[in-house]
Coordinates of C-alpha atoms and ligand atoms in Angstrom, one line a residue:
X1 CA 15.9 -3.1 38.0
X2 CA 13.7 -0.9 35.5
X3 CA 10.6 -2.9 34.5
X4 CA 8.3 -1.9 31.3
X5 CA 5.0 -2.8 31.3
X6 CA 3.8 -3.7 27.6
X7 CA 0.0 -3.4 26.9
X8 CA -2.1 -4.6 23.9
X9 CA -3.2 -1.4 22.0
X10 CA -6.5 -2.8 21.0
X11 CA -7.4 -3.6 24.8
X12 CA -4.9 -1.5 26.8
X13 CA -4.5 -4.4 29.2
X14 CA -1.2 -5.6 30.0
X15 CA 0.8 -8.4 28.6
X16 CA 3.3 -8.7 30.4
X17 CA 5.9 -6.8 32.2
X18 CA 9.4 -7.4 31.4
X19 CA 13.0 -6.4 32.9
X20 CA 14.7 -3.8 31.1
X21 CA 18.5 -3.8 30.7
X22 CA 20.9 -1.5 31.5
X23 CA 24.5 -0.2 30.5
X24 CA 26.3 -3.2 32.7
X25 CA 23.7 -5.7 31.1
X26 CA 24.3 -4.5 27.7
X27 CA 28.2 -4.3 28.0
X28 CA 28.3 -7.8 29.7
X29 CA 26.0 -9.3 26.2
X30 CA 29.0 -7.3 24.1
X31 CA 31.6 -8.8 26.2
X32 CA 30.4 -12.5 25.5
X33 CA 29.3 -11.4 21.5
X34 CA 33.3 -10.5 21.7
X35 CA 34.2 -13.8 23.3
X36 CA 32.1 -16.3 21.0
X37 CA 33.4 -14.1 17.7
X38 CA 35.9 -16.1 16.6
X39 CA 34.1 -19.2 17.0
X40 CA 31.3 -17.8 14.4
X41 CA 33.5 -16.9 11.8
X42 CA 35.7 -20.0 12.2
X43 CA 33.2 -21.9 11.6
X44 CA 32.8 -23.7 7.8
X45 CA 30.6 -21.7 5.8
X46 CA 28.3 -24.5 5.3
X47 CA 27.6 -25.1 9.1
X48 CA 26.8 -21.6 9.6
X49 CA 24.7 -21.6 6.4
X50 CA 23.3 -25.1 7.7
X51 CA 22.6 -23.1 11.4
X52 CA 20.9 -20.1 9.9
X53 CA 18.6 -22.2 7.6
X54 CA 17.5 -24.4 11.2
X55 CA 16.5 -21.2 12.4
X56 CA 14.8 -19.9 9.5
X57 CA 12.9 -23.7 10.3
X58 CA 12.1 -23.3 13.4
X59 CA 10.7 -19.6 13.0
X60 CA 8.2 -21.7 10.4
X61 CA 7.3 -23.7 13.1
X62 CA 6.7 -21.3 15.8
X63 CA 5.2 -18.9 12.8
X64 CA 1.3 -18.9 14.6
X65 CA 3.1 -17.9 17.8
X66 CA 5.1 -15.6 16.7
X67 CA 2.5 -13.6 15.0
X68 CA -0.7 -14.0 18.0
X69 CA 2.2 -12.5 19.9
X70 CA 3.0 -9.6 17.4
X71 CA -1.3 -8.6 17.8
X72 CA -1.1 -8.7 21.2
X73 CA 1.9 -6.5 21.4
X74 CA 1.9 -4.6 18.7
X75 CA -1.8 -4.5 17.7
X76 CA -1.2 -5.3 14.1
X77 CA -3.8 -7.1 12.3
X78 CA -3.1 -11.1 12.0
X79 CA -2.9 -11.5 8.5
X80 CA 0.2 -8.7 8.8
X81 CA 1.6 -10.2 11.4
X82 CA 1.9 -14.0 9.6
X83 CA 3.5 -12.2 7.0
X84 CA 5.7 -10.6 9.1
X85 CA 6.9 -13.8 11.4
X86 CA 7.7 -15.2 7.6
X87 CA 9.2 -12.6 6.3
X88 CA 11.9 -13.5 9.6
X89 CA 11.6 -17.2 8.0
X90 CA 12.3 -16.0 4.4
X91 CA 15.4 -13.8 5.2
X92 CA 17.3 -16.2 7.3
X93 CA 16.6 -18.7 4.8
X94 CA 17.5 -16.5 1.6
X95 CA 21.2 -15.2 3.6
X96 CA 21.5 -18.6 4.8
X97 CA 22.7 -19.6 1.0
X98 CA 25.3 -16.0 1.8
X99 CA 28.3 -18.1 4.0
X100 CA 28.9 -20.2 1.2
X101 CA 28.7 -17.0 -1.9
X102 CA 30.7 -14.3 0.2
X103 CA 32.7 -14.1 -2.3
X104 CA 35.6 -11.9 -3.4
X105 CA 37.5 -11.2 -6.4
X106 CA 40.7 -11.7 -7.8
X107 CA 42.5 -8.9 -9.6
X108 CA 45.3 -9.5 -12.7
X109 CA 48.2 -7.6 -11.2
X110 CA 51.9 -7.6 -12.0
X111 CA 54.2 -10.0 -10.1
X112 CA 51.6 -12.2 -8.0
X113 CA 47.9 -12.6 -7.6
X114 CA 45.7 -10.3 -5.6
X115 CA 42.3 -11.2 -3.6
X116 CA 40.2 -9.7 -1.8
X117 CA 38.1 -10.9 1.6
X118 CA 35.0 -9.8 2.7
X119 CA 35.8 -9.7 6.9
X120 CA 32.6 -9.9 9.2
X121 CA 32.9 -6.5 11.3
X122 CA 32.7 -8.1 14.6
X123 CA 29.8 -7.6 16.9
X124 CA 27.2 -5.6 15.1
X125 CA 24.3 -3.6 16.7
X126 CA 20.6 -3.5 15.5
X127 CA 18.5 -0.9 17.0
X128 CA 14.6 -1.9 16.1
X129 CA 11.9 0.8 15.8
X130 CA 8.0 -0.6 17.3
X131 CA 6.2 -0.5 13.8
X132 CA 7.6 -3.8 12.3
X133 CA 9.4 -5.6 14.8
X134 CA 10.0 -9.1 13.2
X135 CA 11.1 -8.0 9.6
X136 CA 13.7 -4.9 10.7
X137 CA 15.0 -7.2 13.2
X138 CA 15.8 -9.8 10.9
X139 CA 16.7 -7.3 8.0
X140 CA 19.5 -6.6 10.3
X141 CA 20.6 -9.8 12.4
X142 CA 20.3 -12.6 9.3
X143 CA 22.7 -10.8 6.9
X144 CA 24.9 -9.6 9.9
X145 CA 25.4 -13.1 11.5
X146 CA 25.3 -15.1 7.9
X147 CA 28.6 -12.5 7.2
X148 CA 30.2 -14.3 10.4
X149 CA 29.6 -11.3 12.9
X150 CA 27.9 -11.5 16.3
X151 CA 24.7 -9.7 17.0
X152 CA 23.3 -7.3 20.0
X153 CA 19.9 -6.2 19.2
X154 CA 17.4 -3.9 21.3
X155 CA 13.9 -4.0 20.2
X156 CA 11.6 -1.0 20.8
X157 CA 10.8 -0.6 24.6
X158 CA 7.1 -0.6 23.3
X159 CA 7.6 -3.8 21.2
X160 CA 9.7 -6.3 22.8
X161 CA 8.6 -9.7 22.9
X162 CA 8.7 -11.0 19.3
X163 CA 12.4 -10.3 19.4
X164 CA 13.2 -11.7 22.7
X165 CA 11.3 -14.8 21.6
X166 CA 13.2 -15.4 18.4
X167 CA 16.8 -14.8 20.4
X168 CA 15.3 -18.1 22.3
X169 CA 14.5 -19.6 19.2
X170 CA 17.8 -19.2 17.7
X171 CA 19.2 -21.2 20.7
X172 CA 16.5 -23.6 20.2
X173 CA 18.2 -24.2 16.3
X174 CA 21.6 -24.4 17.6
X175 CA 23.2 -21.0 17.3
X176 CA 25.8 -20.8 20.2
X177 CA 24.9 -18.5 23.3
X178 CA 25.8 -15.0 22.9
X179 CA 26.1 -15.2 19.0
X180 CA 22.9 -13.1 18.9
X181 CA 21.7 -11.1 21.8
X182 CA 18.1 -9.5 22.3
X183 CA 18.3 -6.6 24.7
X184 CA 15.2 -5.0 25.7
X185 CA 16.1 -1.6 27.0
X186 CA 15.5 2.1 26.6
X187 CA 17.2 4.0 23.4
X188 CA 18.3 6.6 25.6
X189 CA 20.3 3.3 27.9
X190 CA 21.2 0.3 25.3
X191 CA 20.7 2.2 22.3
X192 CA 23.5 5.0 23.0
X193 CA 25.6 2.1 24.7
X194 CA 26.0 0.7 21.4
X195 CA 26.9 3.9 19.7
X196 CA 29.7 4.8 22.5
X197 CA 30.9 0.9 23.2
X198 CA 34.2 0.5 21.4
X199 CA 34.0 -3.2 20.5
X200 CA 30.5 -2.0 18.8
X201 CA 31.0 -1.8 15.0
X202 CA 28.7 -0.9 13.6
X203 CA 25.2 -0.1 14.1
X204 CA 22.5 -0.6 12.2
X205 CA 19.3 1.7 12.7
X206 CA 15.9 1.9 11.9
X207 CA 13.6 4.5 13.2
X208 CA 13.3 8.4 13.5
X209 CA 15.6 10.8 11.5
X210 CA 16.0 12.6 14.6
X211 CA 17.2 9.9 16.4
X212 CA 19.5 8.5 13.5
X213 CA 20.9 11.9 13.0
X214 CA 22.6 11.5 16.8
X215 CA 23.7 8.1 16.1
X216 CA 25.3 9.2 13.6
X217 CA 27.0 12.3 14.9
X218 CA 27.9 9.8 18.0
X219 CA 29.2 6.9 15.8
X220 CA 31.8 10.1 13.8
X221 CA 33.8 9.5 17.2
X222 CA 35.0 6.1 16.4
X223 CA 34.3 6.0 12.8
X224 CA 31.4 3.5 13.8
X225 CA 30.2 2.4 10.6
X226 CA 26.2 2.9 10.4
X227 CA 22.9 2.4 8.0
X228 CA 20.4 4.6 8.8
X229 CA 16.6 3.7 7.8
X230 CA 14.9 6.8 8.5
X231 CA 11.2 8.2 8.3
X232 CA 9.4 8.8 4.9
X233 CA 6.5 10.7 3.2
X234 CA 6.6 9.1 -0.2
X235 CA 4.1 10.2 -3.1
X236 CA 1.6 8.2 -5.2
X237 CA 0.9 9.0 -8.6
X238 CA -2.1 9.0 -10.3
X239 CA -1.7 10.2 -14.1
X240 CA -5.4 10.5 -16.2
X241 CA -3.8 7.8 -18.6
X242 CA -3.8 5.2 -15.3
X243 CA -6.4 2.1 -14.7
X244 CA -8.2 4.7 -12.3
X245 CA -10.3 2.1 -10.8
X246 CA -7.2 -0.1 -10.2
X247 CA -5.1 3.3 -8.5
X248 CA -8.2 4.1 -6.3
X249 CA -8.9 0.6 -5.0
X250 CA -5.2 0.2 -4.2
X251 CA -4.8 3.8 -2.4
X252 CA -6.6 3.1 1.1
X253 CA -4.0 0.2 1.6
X254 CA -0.9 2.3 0.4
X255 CA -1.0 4.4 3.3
X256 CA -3.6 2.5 6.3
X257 CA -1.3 -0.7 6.0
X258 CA -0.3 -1.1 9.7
X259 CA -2.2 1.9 10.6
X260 CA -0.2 3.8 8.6
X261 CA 2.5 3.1 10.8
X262 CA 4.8 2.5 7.8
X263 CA 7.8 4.6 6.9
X264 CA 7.4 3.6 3.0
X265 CA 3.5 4.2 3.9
X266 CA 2.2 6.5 0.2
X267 CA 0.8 9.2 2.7
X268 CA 0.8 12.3 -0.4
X269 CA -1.1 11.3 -3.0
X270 CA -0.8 13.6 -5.8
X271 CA -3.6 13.5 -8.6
X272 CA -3.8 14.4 -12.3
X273 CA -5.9 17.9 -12.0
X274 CA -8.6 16.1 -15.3
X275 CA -9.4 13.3 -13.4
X276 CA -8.8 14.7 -9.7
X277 CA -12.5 14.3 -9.4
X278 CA -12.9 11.0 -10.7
X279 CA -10.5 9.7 -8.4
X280 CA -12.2 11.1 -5.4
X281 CA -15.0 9.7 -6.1
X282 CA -13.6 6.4 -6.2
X283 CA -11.1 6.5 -3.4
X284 CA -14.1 7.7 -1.1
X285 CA -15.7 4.2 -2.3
X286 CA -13.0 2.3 -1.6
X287 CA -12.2 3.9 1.6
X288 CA -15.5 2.2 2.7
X289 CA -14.3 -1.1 2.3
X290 CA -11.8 -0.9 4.4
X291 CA -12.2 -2.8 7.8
X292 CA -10.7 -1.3 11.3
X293 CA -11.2 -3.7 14.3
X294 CA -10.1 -6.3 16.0
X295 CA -6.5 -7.2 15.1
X296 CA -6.9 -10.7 16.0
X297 CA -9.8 -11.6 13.6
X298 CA -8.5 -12.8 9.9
X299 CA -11.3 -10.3 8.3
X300 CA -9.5 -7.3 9.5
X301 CA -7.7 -4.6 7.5
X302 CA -6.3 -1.9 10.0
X303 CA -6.2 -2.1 14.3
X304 CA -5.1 -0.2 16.5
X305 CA -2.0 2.6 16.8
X306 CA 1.0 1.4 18.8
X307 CA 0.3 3.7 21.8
X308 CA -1.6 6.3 23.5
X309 CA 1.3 8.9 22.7
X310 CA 1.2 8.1 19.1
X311 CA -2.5 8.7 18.7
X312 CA -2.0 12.3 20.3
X313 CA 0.4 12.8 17.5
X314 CA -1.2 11.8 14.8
X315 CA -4.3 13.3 16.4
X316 CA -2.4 16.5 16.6
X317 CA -1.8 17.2 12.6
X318 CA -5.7 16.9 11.9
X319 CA -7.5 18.1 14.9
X320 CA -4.9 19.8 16.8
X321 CA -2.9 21.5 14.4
X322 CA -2.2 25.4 14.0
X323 CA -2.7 25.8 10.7
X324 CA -6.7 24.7 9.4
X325 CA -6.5 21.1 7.7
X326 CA -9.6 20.2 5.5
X327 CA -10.8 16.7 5.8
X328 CA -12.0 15.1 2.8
X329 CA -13.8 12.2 3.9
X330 CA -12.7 9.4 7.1
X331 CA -13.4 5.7 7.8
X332 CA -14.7 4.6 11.1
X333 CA -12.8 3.3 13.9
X334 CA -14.0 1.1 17.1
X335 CA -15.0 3.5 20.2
X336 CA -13.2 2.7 23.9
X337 CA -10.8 0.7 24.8
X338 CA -7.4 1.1 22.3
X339 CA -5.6 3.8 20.8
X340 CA -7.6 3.9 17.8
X341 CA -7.6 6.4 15.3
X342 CA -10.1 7.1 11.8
X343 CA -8.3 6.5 8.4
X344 CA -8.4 10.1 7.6
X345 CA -8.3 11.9 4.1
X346 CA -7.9 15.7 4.0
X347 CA -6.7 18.6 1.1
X348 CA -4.2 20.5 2.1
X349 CA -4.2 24.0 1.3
X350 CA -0.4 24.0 0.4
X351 CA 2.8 22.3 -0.1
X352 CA 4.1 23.8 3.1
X353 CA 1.7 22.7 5.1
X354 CA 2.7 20.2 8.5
X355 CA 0.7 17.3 6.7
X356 CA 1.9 17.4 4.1
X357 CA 5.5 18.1 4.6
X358 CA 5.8 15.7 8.1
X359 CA 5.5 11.9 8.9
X360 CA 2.4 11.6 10.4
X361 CA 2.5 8.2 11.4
X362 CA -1.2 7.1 11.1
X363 CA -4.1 6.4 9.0
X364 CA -3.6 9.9 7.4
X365 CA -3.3 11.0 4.2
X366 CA -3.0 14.5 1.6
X367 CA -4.2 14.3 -1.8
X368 CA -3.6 17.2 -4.3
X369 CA -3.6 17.6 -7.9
X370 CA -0.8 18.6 -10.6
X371 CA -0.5 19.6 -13.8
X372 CA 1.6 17.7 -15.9
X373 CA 4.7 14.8 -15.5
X374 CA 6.8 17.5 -14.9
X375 CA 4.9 18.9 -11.9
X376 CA 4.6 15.4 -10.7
X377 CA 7.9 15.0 -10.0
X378 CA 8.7 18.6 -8.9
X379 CA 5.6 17.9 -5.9
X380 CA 6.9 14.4 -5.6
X381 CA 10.2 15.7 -4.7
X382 CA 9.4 18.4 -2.9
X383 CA 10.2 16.9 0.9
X384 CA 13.5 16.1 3.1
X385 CA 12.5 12.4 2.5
X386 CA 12.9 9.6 -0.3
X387 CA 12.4 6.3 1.1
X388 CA 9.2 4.8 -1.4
X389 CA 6.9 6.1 -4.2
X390 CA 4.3 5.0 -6.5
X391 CA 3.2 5.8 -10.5
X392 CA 0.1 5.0 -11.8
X393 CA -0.3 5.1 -15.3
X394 CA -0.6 2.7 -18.8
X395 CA 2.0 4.9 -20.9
X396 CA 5.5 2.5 -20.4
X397 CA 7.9 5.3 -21.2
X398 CA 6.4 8.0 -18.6
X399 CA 6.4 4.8 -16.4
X400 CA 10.0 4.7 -16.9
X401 CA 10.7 8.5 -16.7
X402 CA 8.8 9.0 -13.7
X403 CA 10.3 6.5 -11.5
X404 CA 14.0 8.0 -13.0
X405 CA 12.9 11.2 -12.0
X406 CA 11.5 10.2 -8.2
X407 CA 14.8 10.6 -5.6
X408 CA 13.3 7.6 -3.2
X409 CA 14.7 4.6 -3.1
X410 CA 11.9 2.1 -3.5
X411 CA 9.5 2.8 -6.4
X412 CA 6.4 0.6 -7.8
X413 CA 4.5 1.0 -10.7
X414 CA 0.8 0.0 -10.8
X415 CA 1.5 -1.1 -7.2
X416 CA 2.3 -0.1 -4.0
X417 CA 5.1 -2.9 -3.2
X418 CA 8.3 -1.9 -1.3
X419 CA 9.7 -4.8 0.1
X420 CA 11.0 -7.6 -1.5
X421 CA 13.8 -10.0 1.0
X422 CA 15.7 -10.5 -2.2
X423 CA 15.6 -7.0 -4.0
X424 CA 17.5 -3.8 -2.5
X425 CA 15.6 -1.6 0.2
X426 CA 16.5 1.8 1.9
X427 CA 16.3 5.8 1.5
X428 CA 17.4 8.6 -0.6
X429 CA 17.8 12.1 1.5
X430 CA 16.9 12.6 4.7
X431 CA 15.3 8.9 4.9
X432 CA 18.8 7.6 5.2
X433 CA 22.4 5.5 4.6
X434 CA 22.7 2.6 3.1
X435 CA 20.7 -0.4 1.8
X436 CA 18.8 -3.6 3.2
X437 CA 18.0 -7.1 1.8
X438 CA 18.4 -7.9 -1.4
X439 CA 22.1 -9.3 -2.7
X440 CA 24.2 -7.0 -2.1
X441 CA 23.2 -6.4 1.9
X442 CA 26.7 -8.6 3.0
X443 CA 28.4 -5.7 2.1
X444 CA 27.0 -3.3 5.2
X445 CA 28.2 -5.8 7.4
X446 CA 31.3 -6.8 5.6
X447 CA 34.9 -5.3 5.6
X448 CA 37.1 -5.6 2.0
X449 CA 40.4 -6.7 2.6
X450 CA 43.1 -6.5 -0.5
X451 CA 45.6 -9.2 -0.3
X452 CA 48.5 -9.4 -2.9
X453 CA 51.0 -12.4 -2.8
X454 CA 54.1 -12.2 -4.3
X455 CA 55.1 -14.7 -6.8
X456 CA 59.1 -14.0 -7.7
X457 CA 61.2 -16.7 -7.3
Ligands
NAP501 P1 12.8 6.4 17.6 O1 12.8 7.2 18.9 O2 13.7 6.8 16.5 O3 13.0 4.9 18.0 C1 13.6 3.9 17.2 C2 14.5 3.0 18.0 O4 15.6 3.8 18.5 C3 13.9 2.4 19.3 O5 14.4 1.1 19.5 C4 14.3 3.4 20.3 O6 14.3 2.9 21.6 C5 15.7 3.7 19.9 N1 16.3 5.0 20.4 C6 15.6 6.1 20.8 N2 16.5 7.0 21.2 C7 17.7 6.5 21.0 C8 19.1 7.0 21.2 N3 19.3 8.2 21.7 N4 20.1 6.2 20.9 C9 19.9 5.0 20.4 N5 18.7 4.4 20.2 C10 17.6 5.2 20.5 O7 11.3 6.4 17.0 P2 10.0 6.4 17.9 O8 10.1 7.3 19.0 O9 9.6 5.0 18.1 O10 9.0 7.0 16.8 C11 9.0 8.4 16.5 C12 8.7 8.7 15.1 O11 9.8 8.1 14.3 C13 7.5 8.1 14.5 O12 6.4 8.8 14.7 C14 7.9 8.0 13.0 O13 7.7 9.3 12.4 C15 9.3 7.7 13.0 N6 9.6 6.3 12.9 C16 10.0 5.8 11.7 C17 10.3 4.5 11.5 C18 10.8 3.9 10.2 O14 10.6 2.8 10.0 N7 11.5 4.7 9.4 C19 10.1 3.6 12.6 C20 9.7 4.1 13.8 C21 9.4 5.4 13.9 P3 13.0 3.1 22.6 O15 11.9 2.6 21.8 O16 13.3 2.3 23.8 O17 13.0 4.6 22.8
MG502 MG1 11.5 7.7 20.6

């Protein structure tokens, strides 16, 4: 068997090393998500509500766990990693209300009624990036099991354990065995396995567009349904009319949260050319604030990057890349042990440039001026992606315009919020299909089924 050996990124010791599944592992866990099916959507919509709301419990109790084991896999700070262990909590409990509301509708037509179903899809696949572990796992197996389907789910190979402790604690709350699966594997082994299993449905993806793009050119074979949450590169605002002191102090978060390993992460932040000064001098300010260290102490803002690998990278748009980047000003970062990495500011010298046109990934971010609202939005727009966004500014009507005229899926104003458990979440463009949380998210996971019954005598 294939072990992985997961390390801390702020220590680069090892956790733990884990077993990693293979093909006959993963088809054996579809096999038995096949088997228990029926049972799960049989089941009164109450008592499955009443299941998913005992696990949403006992992730509460287990929430101080759950996170100290989210710093030491995934280096991310403690105060992120408590929200992330109940954001898990918050979304089981929120679709745990969704057995009992799935509804459907019922049409006037001539000569009987007409109804419509919303049908689970049957076993349901979540693939789970290593940047936010808990929440995209449960973004995808709380909605897809409250909608009566069966879950396979296979965590990053760099970011296991969370996942593989809350499949234990859904069997702790009662869920039947094999009703929701954690399999830690590679992509290129369980991943594509769920793409090319037939009794797969669907699969539900979060992570690279490179990667998504395949999936979905593999799912076209057996019209495997898919929702794709890709990479982003989303702008921030700043007009001269904003609170400037309010948009500075807010921007070193925007993009260092989780070491800027965040795909709605405000990594382009474009700047009103009469106050571009101004703001500079305040973001540098602000930037000083900001504390990078240990992930385990409460006082801490930013740790470490995920891996070694992902430092080269991010490493290699400032210091190793082709084209010259001009760095504005950086924060500090802890020398030796861990993959640690500057929050970095630089100019770039054009629209086309890497770092300002790629998803870096890390603590790095572009800031450039424009002209007018209309320029705004014109360099806002200007990239493949459209996930998130921000506008800064006290004028209500350009608030309004601006975040009509953003394609991104997820836009704040005066804020840098993106994600909400009960309000809609997911890309426009090349940062993907589909939608997440929020309401309406029973319908990814849901088939419509038109039923019209006669009623002549
Ligand atoms: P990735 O390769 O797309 O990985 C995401 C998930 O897909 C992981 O669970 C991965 O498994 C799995 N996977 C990989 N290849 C697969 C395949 N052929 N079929 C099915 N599943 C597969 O992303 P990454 O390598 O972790 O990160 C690379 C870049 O992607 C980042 O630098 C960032 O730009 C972007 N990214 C974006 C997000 C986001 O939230 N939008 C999240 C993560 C990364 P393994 O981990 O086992 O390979
Ligand atoms: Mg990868």
């Amino acid at each position: 068997m294939t072990t992985h050996d997961v390390i801390n990124p702020a220590t680069e010791e090892t956790v733990r090393t884990i077993d990693l599944v293979g093909v006959e592992e993963t088809d054996e866990a579809v096999a038995r998500a096949v088997e228990v099916g029926p049972q799960w959507r049989a089941m009164a919509p109450a008592d499955r509500g009443r299941l998913l709301r005992r696990f949403s419990d006992v992730v509460d109790d287990h929430l101080e766990e759950l996170a100290r084991l989210e710093v030491q896999n995934a280096g991310h700070t403690i105060g992120n990693a408590r929200w992330e262990a109940g954001n898990v909590r918050d979304v089981l409990a929120y679709y745990s209300a969704a057995p009992e509301r799935l509804l459907g509708q019922q049409i006037p037509v001539a000569g009987g009624i007409n109804v419509t179903f919303k049908e689970p899809l049957g076993v349901v696949s979540v693939i789970v990036p290593w940047n936010f572990p808990m929440p995209i796992a449960g973004w995808g197996f709380a909605p897809a099991l409250a909608a009566g389907n069966t879950v396979v789910l296979k965590p990053a190979e760099l970011t296991p354990l969370t996942a593989m402790r809350l499949a234990e604690l859904a069997l702790d709350a009662g869920v039947p065995e094999g009703v929701f699966t954690v399999l830690p594997g590679k992509g290129s082994v369980v991943g594509e396995r769920f793409v090319t299993h037939p009794d797969v449905r669907k699969v539900c993806f979060t992570g690279s567009t490179a990667v998504g793009q395949g999936i979905m050119r593999g799912a076209a074979d057996q019209l495997k349904r898919v929702t794709l949450e890709l990479g982003g590169k989303s702008a921030n605002i700043v007009f001269a009319d904003a609170d400037l002191e309010a948009a500075a102090a807010a921007a070193p978060m925007s993009f260092l949260d989780n070491a800027g390993q965040d795909c709605c992460a405000r990594t382009r932040i474009l700047v009103q050319r009469e106050v571009f000064n101004d703001f500079m001098g305040r973001f540098e300010s602000a930037m000083r604030d900001v504390r990078v260290g240990d992930p385990g102490d409460d006082a801490t803002q930013m740790g470490p990057l995920v891996s070694d690998r992902q430092r080269e990278t991010v490493r290699g748009f400032v210091e190793g890349s082709e084209e010259p980047v001009d760095v504005a000003f950086r924060g500090t970062a802890p020398e030796g042990a861990g993959w640690w990495y500057p929050p970095t500011v630089v100019l770039p010298r054009s629209t086309s440039d890497r770092v300002w046109q790629d998803e870096v990934f890390g603590p790095v971010v572009g800031v450039m001026p424009f002209d007018d609202e209309a320029d705004a939005i014109a360099k806002a727009n200007d990239t493949a992606y459209g996930l998130s966004g921000s506008i800064w500014t006290r004028d209500v009507g350009r608030a309004i315009r601006v975040s009509r005229g953003v394609e991104a899926g997820n836009l704040s104003v005066n804020s840098h919020s993106s994600v909400r458990y009960s309000t809609p979440f997911g890309g426009f463009k090349s940062s993907g299909i589909g939608r997440e949380l929020g309401p309406d998210a029973l319908d990814a996971f849901t088939e419509v089924k038109n039923v019209f019954i006669s009623t002549e005598p």
